[in-house]
Coordinates of C-alpha atoms in Angstrom, one line a residue:
M1158 CA 29.1 -21.4 -72.5
L1159 CA 31.5 -24.3 -73.1
L1160 CA 30.0 -26.3 -70.3
R1161 CA 26.5 -25.8 -71.8
L1162 CA 27.8 -27.0 -75.2
R1163 CA 29.3 -30.0 -73.5
Q1164 CA 26.1 -30.8 -71.6
D1165 CA 24.2 -30.6 -74.9
G1166 CA 26.4 -33.5 -76.2
I1167 CA 28.8 -31.5 -78.4
L1168 CA 32.3 -32.9 -78.2
L1169 CA 34.8 -30.3 -77.2
I1170 CA 38.6 -30.8 -77.6
A1171 CA 41.0 -28.2 -76.4
K1172 CA 44.4 -28.1 -78.2
A1173 CA 47.1 -25.8 -76.8
D1174 CA 50.9 -25.3 -77.0
G1175 CA 50.8 -24.6 -73.3
L1176 CA 48.4 -23.8 -70.5
D1177 CA 48.4 -20.9 -68.1
N1178 CA 45.7 -20.2 -65.5
R1179 CA 43.2 -18.7 -68.0
Q1180 CA 43.8 -21.3 -70.7
L1181 CA 43.5 -24.2 -68.2
Y1182 CA 40.3 -22.6 -66.9
L1183 CA 38.7 -22.8 -70.4
A1184 CA 40.3 -26.1 -71.3
S1185 CA 39.0 -27.8 -68.2
A1186 CA 35.4 -27.3 -69.6
C1187 CA 36.3 -29.5 -72.6
D1188 CA 36.0 -33.3 -73.0
R1189 CA 39.6 -33.7 -74.1
V1190 CA 42.7 -31.5 -73.5
V1191 CA 45.7 -31.9 -75.7
V1192 CA 49.0 -30.1 -75.2
S1193 CA 52.1 -30.1 -77.5
P1194 CA 55.0 -32.2 -76.3
P1195 CA 57.4 -29.3 -75.6
G1196 CA 54.6 -27.2 -74.1
E1197 CA 54.4 -26.3 -70.4
V1198 CA 51.4 -26.2 -68.1
S1199 CA 52.2 -23.1 -66.1
A1200 CA 48.9 -22.8 -64.3
V1201 CA 50.2 -22.0 -60.8
G1202 CA 47.1 -20.5 -59.1
V1203 CA 46.1 -17.0 -58.5
S1204 CA 48.4 -14.3 -57.1
A1205 CA 48.2 -10.5 -57.0
H1206 CA 51.1 -8.0 -57.3
S1207 CA 50.8 -4.4 -56.2
T1208 CA 53.6 -1.8 -56.8
F1209 CA 53.9 1.3 -54.6
F1210 CA 55.6 4.5 -55.7
G1211 CA 55.1 6.7 -52.6
V1212 CA 58.7 6.8 -51.5
A1213 CA 60.0 7.4 -55.1
L1214 CA 57.6 10.3 -55.6
E1215 CA 58.6 11.8 -52.3
R1216 CA 62.3 11.7 -53.3
L1217 CA 61.5 13.5 -56.4
G1218 CA 59.6 16.2 -54.5
L1219 CA 56.3 15.0 -55.9
R1220 CA 53.1 14.4 -53.9
F1221 CA 49.9 12.6 -55.0
D1222 CA 47.2 14.4 -53.1
V1223 CA 44.2 12.0 -53.1
E1224 CA 41.1 11.4 -51.0
A1225 CA 38.9 8.3 -51.0
A1226 CA 35.4 7.7 -49.8
G1227 CA 35.6 4.2 -48.2
A1228 CA 38.3 2.4 -46.3
Y1229 CA 38.8 -0.1 -49.1
K1230 CA 39.1 2.5 -51.9
S1231 CA 42.8 2.0 -52.1
F1232 CA 43.8 3.2 -55.6
G1233 CA 45.6 6.2 -54.2
E1234 CA 47.8 4.0 -52.0
T1235 CA 49.9 3.1 -55.1
F1236 CA 51.2 6.7 -55.2
T1237 CA 51.2 7.6 -51.5
R1238 CA 52.5 4.5 -49.6
R1239 CA 55.4 2.0 -49.7
G1240 CA 53.0 -0.9 -48.9
P1241 CA 49.4 -1.7 -48.6
S1242 CA 47.1 -0.5 -45.8
P1243 CA 45.6 -3.2 -43.6
E1244 CA 42.2 -2.7 -45.3
S1245 CA 43.8 -3.0 -48.7
R1246 CA 45.7 -6.1 -47.7
Q1247 CA 42.5 -7.7 -46.3
A1248 CA 40.6 -6.9 -49.5
T1249 CA 43.3 -8.3 -51.7
V1250 CA 43.8 -11.5 -49.8
T1251 CA 40.0 -12.1 -49.8
L1252 CA 39.9 -11.5 -53.5
V1253 CA 42.8 -13.8 -54.3
D1254 CA 41.3 -16.5 -52.1
D1255 CA 37.9 -16.2 -53.9
L1256 CA 39.4 -16.3 -57.4
H1257 CA 41.8 -19.1 -56.5
E1258 CA 39.1 -21.3 -54.9
H1259 CA 36.9 -20.7 -58.0
L1260 CA 39.7 -21.7 -60.3
V1261 CA 40.5 -24.8 -58.3
A1262 CA 36.8 -25.8 -58.1
C1263 CA 36.3 -25.4 -61.9
V1264 CA 39.4 -27.3 -62.8
A1265 CA 38.6 -30.1 -60.4
E1266 CA 35.1 -30.4 -61.7
G1267 CA 36.1 -30.3 -65.4
R1268 CA 39.0 -32.7 -65.0
R1269 CA 37.2 -35.0 -62.4
L1270 CA 39.8 -34.4 -59.8
H1271 CA 39.5 -33.6 -56.1
P1272 CA 40.3 -29.9 -55.2
E1273 CA 43.2 -31.1 -53.1
Q1274 CA 44.7 -32.8 -56.1
V1275 CA 44.4 -29.6 -58.2
Q1276 CA 46.0 -27.6 -55.4
A1277 CA 48.9 -30.0 -55.2
I1278 CA 49.4 -29.7 -58.9
F1279 CA 49.4 -25.9 -58.6
D1280 CA 52.0 -26.1 -55.8
H1281 CA 54.3 -28.1 -58.0
A1282 CA 53.8 -26.1 -61.2
P1283 CA 55.0 -25.3 -63.7
M1284 CA 55.2 -28.8 -65.2
S1285 CA 55.8 -30.4 -68.5
A1286 CA 53.0 -31.6 -70.7
Q1287 CA 53.8 -35.3 -69.9
E1288 CA 53.8 -34.5 -66.1
A1289 CA 50.5 -32.8 -66.5
K1290 CA 49.1 -35.8 -68.3
D1291 CA 50.4 -38.1 -65.5
A1292 CA 48.7 -35.9 -63.0
G1293 CA 45.4 -36.1 -64.8
L1294 CA 45.3 -32.4 -65.8
I1295 CA 45.3 -33.1 -69.5
D1296 CA 44.4 -36.1 -71.6
E1297 CA 47.0 -36.3 -74.4
V1298 CA 50.4 -35.0 -75.4
G1299 CA 50.5 -34.4 -79.1
Y1300 CA 50.8 -31.9 -81.9
D1301 CA 48.1 -30.4 -84.1
D1302 CA 48.2 -33.4 -86.4
A1303 CA 47.0 -35.6 -83.6
I1304 CA 43.6 -34.0 -83.5
D1305 CA 42.1 -35.6 -86.6
P1306 CA 43.0 -39.2 -85.5
L1307 CA 41.6 -38.4 -82.0
L1308 CA 38.4 -37.1 -83.6
E1309 CA 38.1 -40.2 -85.7
S1310 CA 38.6 -42.5 -82.7
L1311 CA 36.0 -40.6 -80.7
L1312 CA 33.4 -40.0 -83.5
G1313 CA 33.9 -43.2 -85.4
E1314 CA 32.8 -41.6 -88.6
D1315 CA 33.9 -39.2 -91.3
F1316 CA 33.7 -35.5 -90.5
D1317 CA 34.3 -32.2 -92.2
R1318 CA 37.0 -29.9 -90.9
K1319 CA 36.5 -26.2 -91.1
D1320 CA 39.5 -24.0 -90.3
A1321 CA 39.1 -20.3 -89.2
G1322 CA 41.1 -17.2 -89.0
W1323 CA 44.6 -16.5 -90.3
A1324 CA 45.4 -20.2 -90.9
A1325 CA 42.3 -20.6 -93.2
W1326 CA 43.1 -17.5 -95.1
L1327 CA 46.7 -18.5 -95.7
S1328 CA 45.7 -22.0 -96.7
G1329 CA 43.2 -20.5 -99.2
W1330 CA 45.7 -18.1 -100.5
A1331 CA 48.2 -20.9 -101.0
Q1332 CA 45.6 -23.0 -102.9
A1333 CA 44.7 -20.0 -105.1
L1334 CA 48.4 -19.4 -105.9
G1335 CA 48.8 -23.0 -106.9
D1336 CA 45.8 -22.8 -109.3
V1337 CA 47.4 -20.1 -111.3
L1338 CA 50.8 -21.7 -111.6
S1339 CA 51.7 -24.2 -114.2
A1340 CA 51.7 -28.0 -113.7
E1341 CA 55.5 -28.2 -113.8
P1342 CA 57.1 -29.7 -110.7
R1343 CA 57.9 -26.9 -108.3
V1344 CA 60.7 -26.4 -105.9
V1345 CA 59.5 -24.0 -103.3
V1346 CA 62.2 -21.9 -101.7
L1347 CA 61.2 -20.6 -98.2
H1348 CA 63.1 -17.6 -96.9
L1349 CA 63.1 -17.6 -93.1
E1350 CA 64.9 -14.9 -91.3
G1351 CA 64.9 -13.4 -87.8
G1352 CA 64.2 -14.4 -84.3
I1353 CA 62.0 -17.4 -83.7
T1354 CA 58.9 -16.4 -81.6
M1355 CA 55.4 -17.6 -80.9
G1356 CA 54.2 -14.6 -82.8
E1357 CA 52.2 -12.7 -80.2
E1358 CA 55.0 -10.6 -78.6
S1359 CA 56.2 -8.9 -81.8
Q1360 CA 54.9 -7.7 -85.1
S1361 CA 58.5 -7.4 -86.4
R1362 CA 58.9 -8.0 -90.1
G1363 CA 62.0 -10.0 -89.3
R1364 CA 60.7 -13.0 -87.4
I1365 CA 60.0 -16.7 -87.8
A1366 CA 56.7 -17.7 -86.1
P1367 CA 54.6 -20.8 -86.3
T1368 CA 51.5 -18.7 -86.6
E1369 CA 52.6 -17.8 -90.1
L1370 CA 54.9 -20.6 -91.1
V1371 CA 52.9 -23.7 -90.0
P1372 CA 49.8 -23.1 -92.2
L1373 CA 52.2 -22.6 -95.2
L1374 CA 54.1 -25.8 -94.5
R1375 CA 50.8 -27.7 -94.3
A1376 CA 49.7 -26.3 -97.6
L1377 CA 53.0 -27.4 -99.2
R1378 CA 52.5 -30.8 -97.7
D1379 CA 49.1 -31.2 -99.4
D1380 CA 50.1 -29.8 -102.8
D1381 CA 51.2 -32.6 -105.0
R1382 CA 52.8 -30.2 -107.5
V1383 CA 55.5 -29.4 -105.0
A1384 CA 58.4 -31.7 -105.8
A1385 CA 60.7 -30.4 -103.0
V1386 CA 61.2 -27.6 -100.6
V1387 CA 64.3 -25.6 -99.8
M1388 CA 64.3 -23.7 -96.5
C1389 CA 66.8 -20.8 -96.4
V1390 CA 67.3 -20.2 -92.7
N1391 CA 69.1 -17.2 -91.2
S1392 CA 68.3 -17.1 -87.5
S1393 CA 70.1 -17.3 -84.2
G1394 CA 67.1 -18.9 -82.6
G1395 CA 64.6 -17.9 -80.0
S1396 CA 61.6 -19.6 -78.4
A1397 CA 62.3 -23.3 -77.9
L1398 CA 58.5 -24.0 -78.0
A1399 CA 58.1 -22.2 -81.3
S1400 CA 61.2 -24.0 -82.7
D1401 CA 59.7 -27.4 -81.8
L1402 CA 56.3 -26.6 -83.3
I1403 CA 58.0 -25.6 -86.6
W1404 CA 60.3 -28.7 -86.4
R1405 CA 57.2 -30.9 -86.2
E1406 CA 55.6 -29.4 -89.3
V1407 CA 58.9 -29.7 -91.2
E1408 CA 59.2 -33.3 -90.1
L1409 CA 55.7 -34.0 -91.4
L1410 CA 56.5 -32.2 -94.7
H1411 CA 59.7 -34.2 -95.0
R1412 CA 57.7 -37.5 -94.9
Q1413 CA 55.8 -36.3 -98.0
R1414 CA 58.5 -34.7 -100.1
P1415 CA 62.2 -33.8 -99.8
V1416 CA 63.1 -30.8 -97.6
I1417 CA 66.6 -29.3 -97.9
A1418 CA 67.9 -26.7 -95.4
L1419 CA 70.2 -23.9 -96.7
F1420 CA 71.9 -22.1 -93.8
G1421 CA 72.9 -18.4 -94.2
D1422 CA 75.2 -16.3 -92.1
V1423 CA 73.7 -17.6 -88.8
S1424 CA 71.6 -20.7 -88.4
A1425 CA 72.2 -21.7 -84.8
S1426 CA 70.3 -23.0 -81.8
G1427 CA 66.6 -22.6 -82.7
G1428 CA 67.7 -21.9 -86.3
Y1429 CA 69.4 -25.3 -86.3
Y1430 CA 66.5 -26.9 -84.4
I1431 CA 63.9 -26.2 -87.1
A1432 CA 66.1 -27.7 -89.7
A1433 CA 67.1 -30.8 -87.8
G1434 CA 64.6 -33.0 -89.6
C1435 CA 65.5 -32.0 -93.1
D1436 CA 66.8 -34.5 -95.6
D1437 CA 70.0 -32.5 -96.1
I1438 CA 71.6 -29.4 -94.6
I1439 CA 73.8 -27.2 -96.7
A1440 CA 75.8 -24.4 -95.1
T1441 CA 78.4 -21.9 -96.2
P1442 CA 82.0 -22.3 -94.9
S1443 CA 81.5 -19.2 -92.6
T1444 CA 78.0 -20.1 -91.4
L1445 CA 77.7 -19.9 -87.6
T1446 CA 75.7 -22.9 -86.6
G1447 CA 75.2 -25.5 -83.9
S1448 CA 74.6 -23.9 -80.5
I1449 CA 72.6 -26.9 -79.5
G1450 CA 71.6 -25.8 -76.1
V1451 CA 68.9 -24.0 -74.0
V1452 CA 69.0 -20.9 -71.8
G1453 CA 66.5 -19.2 -69.6
G1454 CA 66.2 -16.9 -66.7
K1455 CA 64.7 -13.7 -65.4
L1456 CA 65.9 -10.2 -64.7
V1457 CA 65.5 -9.5 -61.0
T1458 CA 64.5 -5.8 -60.5
G1459 CA 63.4 -5.8 -56.9
G1460 CA 66.7 -4.4 -55.5
A1461 CA 66.9 -1.7 -58.2
L1462 CA 63.3 -0.6 -57.8
G1463 CA 63.7 -0.6 -54.0
G1464 CA 66.6 1.8 -54.4
L1465 CA 64.3 4.1 -56.3
G1466 CA 61.7 3.8 -53.6
V1467 CA 59.4 1.5 -55.6
Y1468 CA 58.1 -1.5 -53.7
T1469 CA 55.9 -4.4 -54.6
S1470 CA 53.4 -6.3 -52.4
V1471 CA 52.7 -9.9 -53.5
Y1472 CA 49.9 -12.3 -52.5
S1473 CA 49.8 -15.8 -53.8
R1474 CA 48.0 -19.0 -53.1
S1475 CA 50.4 -21.6 -54.5
Q1476 CA 54.0 -22.4 -53.9
G1477 CA 54.8 -22.2 -57.6
A1478 CA 53.0 -18.9 -58.3
E1479 CA 56.1 -16.7 -57.7
I1480 CA 58.6 -18.7 -59.6
Y1481 CA 58.8 -16.1 -62.4
S1482 CA 58.5 -13.0 -60.1
T1483 CA 61.1 -10.4 -60.9
E1484 CA 61.1 -9.1 -57.4
R1485 CA 63.6 -11.7 -56.2
P1486 CA 65.9 -14.5 -57.4
F1487 CA 64.7 -18.1 -57.6
D1488 CA 64.7 -19.9 -54.2
V1489 CA 66.2 -23.3 -53.9
Q1490 CA 63.1 -25.3 -54.9
E1491 CA 62.2 -22.9 -57.8
R1492 CA 65.7 -23.0 -59.1
A1493 CA 65.6 -26.8 -59.1
R1494 CA 62.3 -26.9 -61.0
F1495 CA 63.6 -24.3 -63.5
R1496 CA 66.8 -26.2 -64.1
A1497 CA 64.8 -29.4 -64.5
R1498 CA 62.7 -27.7 -67.2
L1499 CA 65.8 -26.5 -69.0
R1500 CA 67.3 -29.9 -68.9
S1501 CA 64.1 -31.4 -70.3
T1502 CA 64.0 -29.0 -73.1
Y1503 CA 67.7 -29.6 -73.9
A1504 CA 67.1 -33.4 -73.9
L1505 CA 64.3 -32.9 -76.4
F1506 CA 66.5 -30.7 -78.6
L1507 CA 69.2 -33.4 -78.6
E1508 CA 66.5 -36.0 -79.4
R1509 CA 65.4 -34.0 -82.4
V1510 CA 68.9 -33.6 -83.7
S1511 CA 69.7 -37.3 -83.1
A1512 CA 66.7 -38.4 -85.1
G1513 CA 67.5 -36.1 -88.0
R1514 CA 71.2 -36.8 -88.1
R1515 CA 70.7 -40.5 -87.5
R1516 CA 73.3 -40.5 -84.7
P1517 CA 73.0 -41.6 -81.1
V1518 CA 72.6 -38.8 -78.5
D1519 CA 75.9 -39.8 -76.8
Q1520 CA 77.8 -39.2 -80.0
L1521 CA 76.2 -35.8 -80.5
E1522 CA 76.5 -34.6 -76.9
P1523 CA 80.2 -33.6 -77.1
Y1524 CA 79.4 -31.3 -80.1
A1525 CA 76.3 -29.8 -78.4
Q1526 CA 76.2 -28.1 -75.0
G1527 CA 75.6 -24.8 -76.7
R1528 CA 78.8 -24.6 -78.7
V1529 CA 78.8 -22.6 -81.9
W1530 CA 80.6 -24.1 -84.9
S1531 CA 81.6 -22.8 -88.3
G1532 CA 80.2 -24.4 -91.4
V1533 CA 83.5 -26.1 -92.1
S1534 CA 83.7 -27.6 -88.6
A1535 CA 80.0 -28.5 -88.7
L1536 CA 80.6 -30.5 -91.9
R1537 CA 83.5 -32.3 -90.3
L1538 CA 81.4 -33.2 -87.2
G1539 CA 78.4 -34.3 -89.3
L1540 CA 76.1 -31.5 -88.2
V1541 CA 75.6 -30.5 -91.9
D1542 CA 75.8 -32.5 -95.1
G1543 CA 77.6 -30.1 -97.5
L1544 CA 78.9 -26.6 -98.2
G1545 CA 77.6 -24.3 -100.8
G1546 CA 74.7 -22.0 -101.7
I1547 CA 71.3 -21.9 -103.4
T1548 CA 72.7 -23.7 -106.5
Q1549 CA 73.9 -26.7 -104.4
A1550 CA 70.7 -26.7 -102.4
M1551 CA 68.5 -26.7 -105.6
E1552 CA 70.7 -29.5 -107.1
R1553 CA 70.2 -31.6 -103.9
A1554 CA 66.5 -30.9 -103.9
R1555 CA 66.2 -32.0 -107.6
F1556 CA 68.2 -35.2 -106.8
R1557 CA 66.1 -36.0 -103.7
A1558 CA 62.9 -35.5 -105.7
G1559 CA 64.1 -37.9 -108.4
L1560 CA 64.0 -35.2 -111.1
R1561 CA 66.2 -35.6 -114.2
P1562 CA 68.9 -32.8 -114.6
T1563 CA 67.2 -31.6 -117.8
E1564 CA 63.6 -31.8 -116.6
P1565 CA 61.9 -28.4 -116.4
V1566 CA 61.3 -27.2 -112.8
R1567 CA 59.6 -24.1 -111.6
R1568 CA 61.3 -22.3 -108.7
V1569 CA 58.8 -20.5 -106.4
D1570 CA 60.3 -18.1 -103.8
V1571 CA 58.2 -17.4 -100.7
V1572 CA 59.1 -14.9 -98.0
V1573 CA 57.0 -15.4 -94.9
R1574 CA 56.1 -12.2 -93.1
P1575 CA 53.6 -11.5 -90.3
P1576 CA 50.3 -10.0 -91.5
R1577 CA 49.9 -6.2 -91.0
P1578 CA 46.7 -4.2 -91.2
F1579 CA 46.3 -2.2 -94.4
Y1580 CA 45.9 1.1 -92.5
A1581 CA 49.0 0.5 -90.5
R1582 CA 51.1 1.0 -93.6
F1583 CA 50.3 4.7 -93.4
L1584 CA 51.0 5.2 -89.7
P1585 CA 54.3 5.6 -87.9
E1586 CA 55.7 2.5 -86.2
G1587 CA 54.7 2.2 -82.6
L1588 CA 51.6 4.4 -83.0
L1589 CA 49.3 1.4 -82.9
G1590 CA 51.1 -0.5 -80.1
R1591 CA 52.8 0.1 -76.8
V1592 CA 56.5 0.7 -76.5
D1593 CA 57.7 -2.0 -74.1
A1594 CA 60.3 -1.8 -71.4
T1595 CA 62.9 -3.8 -73.5
Q1596 CA 62.6 -1.2 -76.3
Q1597 CA 63.1 1.6 -73.9
L1598 CA 66.1 -0.2 -72.4
T1599 CA 67.5 -0.8 -75.9
E1600 CA 67.2 2.9 -76.8
L1601 CA 68.7 4.0 -73.5
A1602 CA 71.7 1.7 -74.1
A1603 CA 72.1 3.1 -77.6
L1604 CA 72.5 6.6 -76.2
V1605 CA 75.8 5.5 -74.5
G1606 CA 77.0 3.4 -77.4
V1607 CA 76.0 0.0 -76.1
R1608 CA 74.2 -2.5 -78.3
L1609 CA 72.2 -5.1 -76.3
P1610 CA 72.3 -8.6 -77.8
E1611 CA 68.9 -9.7 -79.1
A1612 CA 69.2 -12.9 -77.1
A1613 CA 69.3 -10.9 -73.9
L1614 CA 66.2 -9.0 -74.9
R1615 CA 64.3 -12.2 -75.6
V1616 CA 65.1 -13.4 -72.0
L1617 CA 63.7 -10.1 -70.7
R1618 CA 60.5 -10.4 -72.8
A1619 CA 59.9 -14.1 -71.9
P1620 CA 61.3 -14.9 -68.5
D1621 CA 59.0 -18.0 -68.2
E1622 CA 60.1 -19.6 -71.5
P1623 CA 63.2 -21.7 -72.3
L1624 CA 65.0 -20.2 -75.2
A1625 CA 67.1 -21.9 -77.9
V1626 CA 69.4 -18.9 -78.7
M1627 CA 73.0 -18.4 -79.3
P1628 CA 75.1 -17.7 -76.2
E1629 CA 76.4 -14.5 -77.8
E1630 CA 76.2 -12.5 -80.9
I1631 CA 79.3 -12.6 -83.1
D1632 CA 80.2 -10.1 -85.8
L1633 CA 82.6 -11.1 -88.5
R1634 CA 84.6 -8.1 -89.6

């Protein structure tokens, strides 16, 4: 369908925050492909994983009695064997070969590369957005705000932009809200609390996600009645990619009107990242902040599952396809690539803080490296600009906006929450969605009185993503 549109002369531009196999497959059919600067191209080629429970069931005294008509009808092998039969292996290898070759051919055709070049890219994946551009896999490295200038350069004329989905609804809602408010200058107070995620992995009411926050920040940027914005941040961080996408929109908003950050109990790592571009940062003396660093990894379950009699068979067609496999630790090359990715993300984090704090990276580095500071220490080190609460933040916002102390100002408080279907309000939590392994692990630990840190759970949920999270959770008693 996309190729047909392209052949009919319709300009197609793909914009993504990252590209996996499926996303690259679709994007390669477009005229231009743009990926966000902190994004990753994790297209690593096709692989297949098959897990076998035969030994585990046998140890439990269970038997799966199954018959099949046809040598390649191998569904029952999952419950009767510890590995694939020769017929099943042959079928799987053939299938992986076919799918991989099709993916390589389509990407090569769409990106005007030789199949050998695409295979070499897969073998060295994952890669950063800039590396993908250098390899010819994408055309541009940029944020969402780079799309309109790109369209203007390609079309050479004015065009109408139509947004769709949640972003359009929220923009329309924000516009309608502005229409009913008075014409007084407004200071909008955004309340941001929870882990920073890309939004897909959780419908938790306590999260900060670009899917909800970015459209609102854009609406505030376009509303001339907004004199200033105060961001109340209470977060220990999360996804480095989500943090950077939010940082970008805060930076663009900051160019139009003052943005003041007010830190709560914890505003560290990703929580600090999203506020790095603000005009001023206000913290409380006891705020836990800083933690300018990046962490990532994966939980290796192969040994534990093997002890239970559960085994996994893996087929892959690229050297990079198994980098995030939980069956084994990183090998030497994989570990080197993963460390390089973390270092790149850390360098970008430092760059954002350096620009916002107007200090060279080499001066910030001693206070970074993931270290957590109190609000008092952060002020001494120049990581924040003052100590106080909402009163001080509002005063700073008024000053930055050039408003007189006696001038009437309307304060508008906004709490950003993920959308929830109307009918879901009447149903028990979890009824509409699956209970994932991390939730089960959390509940199991709770039975023995152990509370798992949220940061650890994020690593389990997203082994392929660098995380800007605090190194530990600290309770002040």
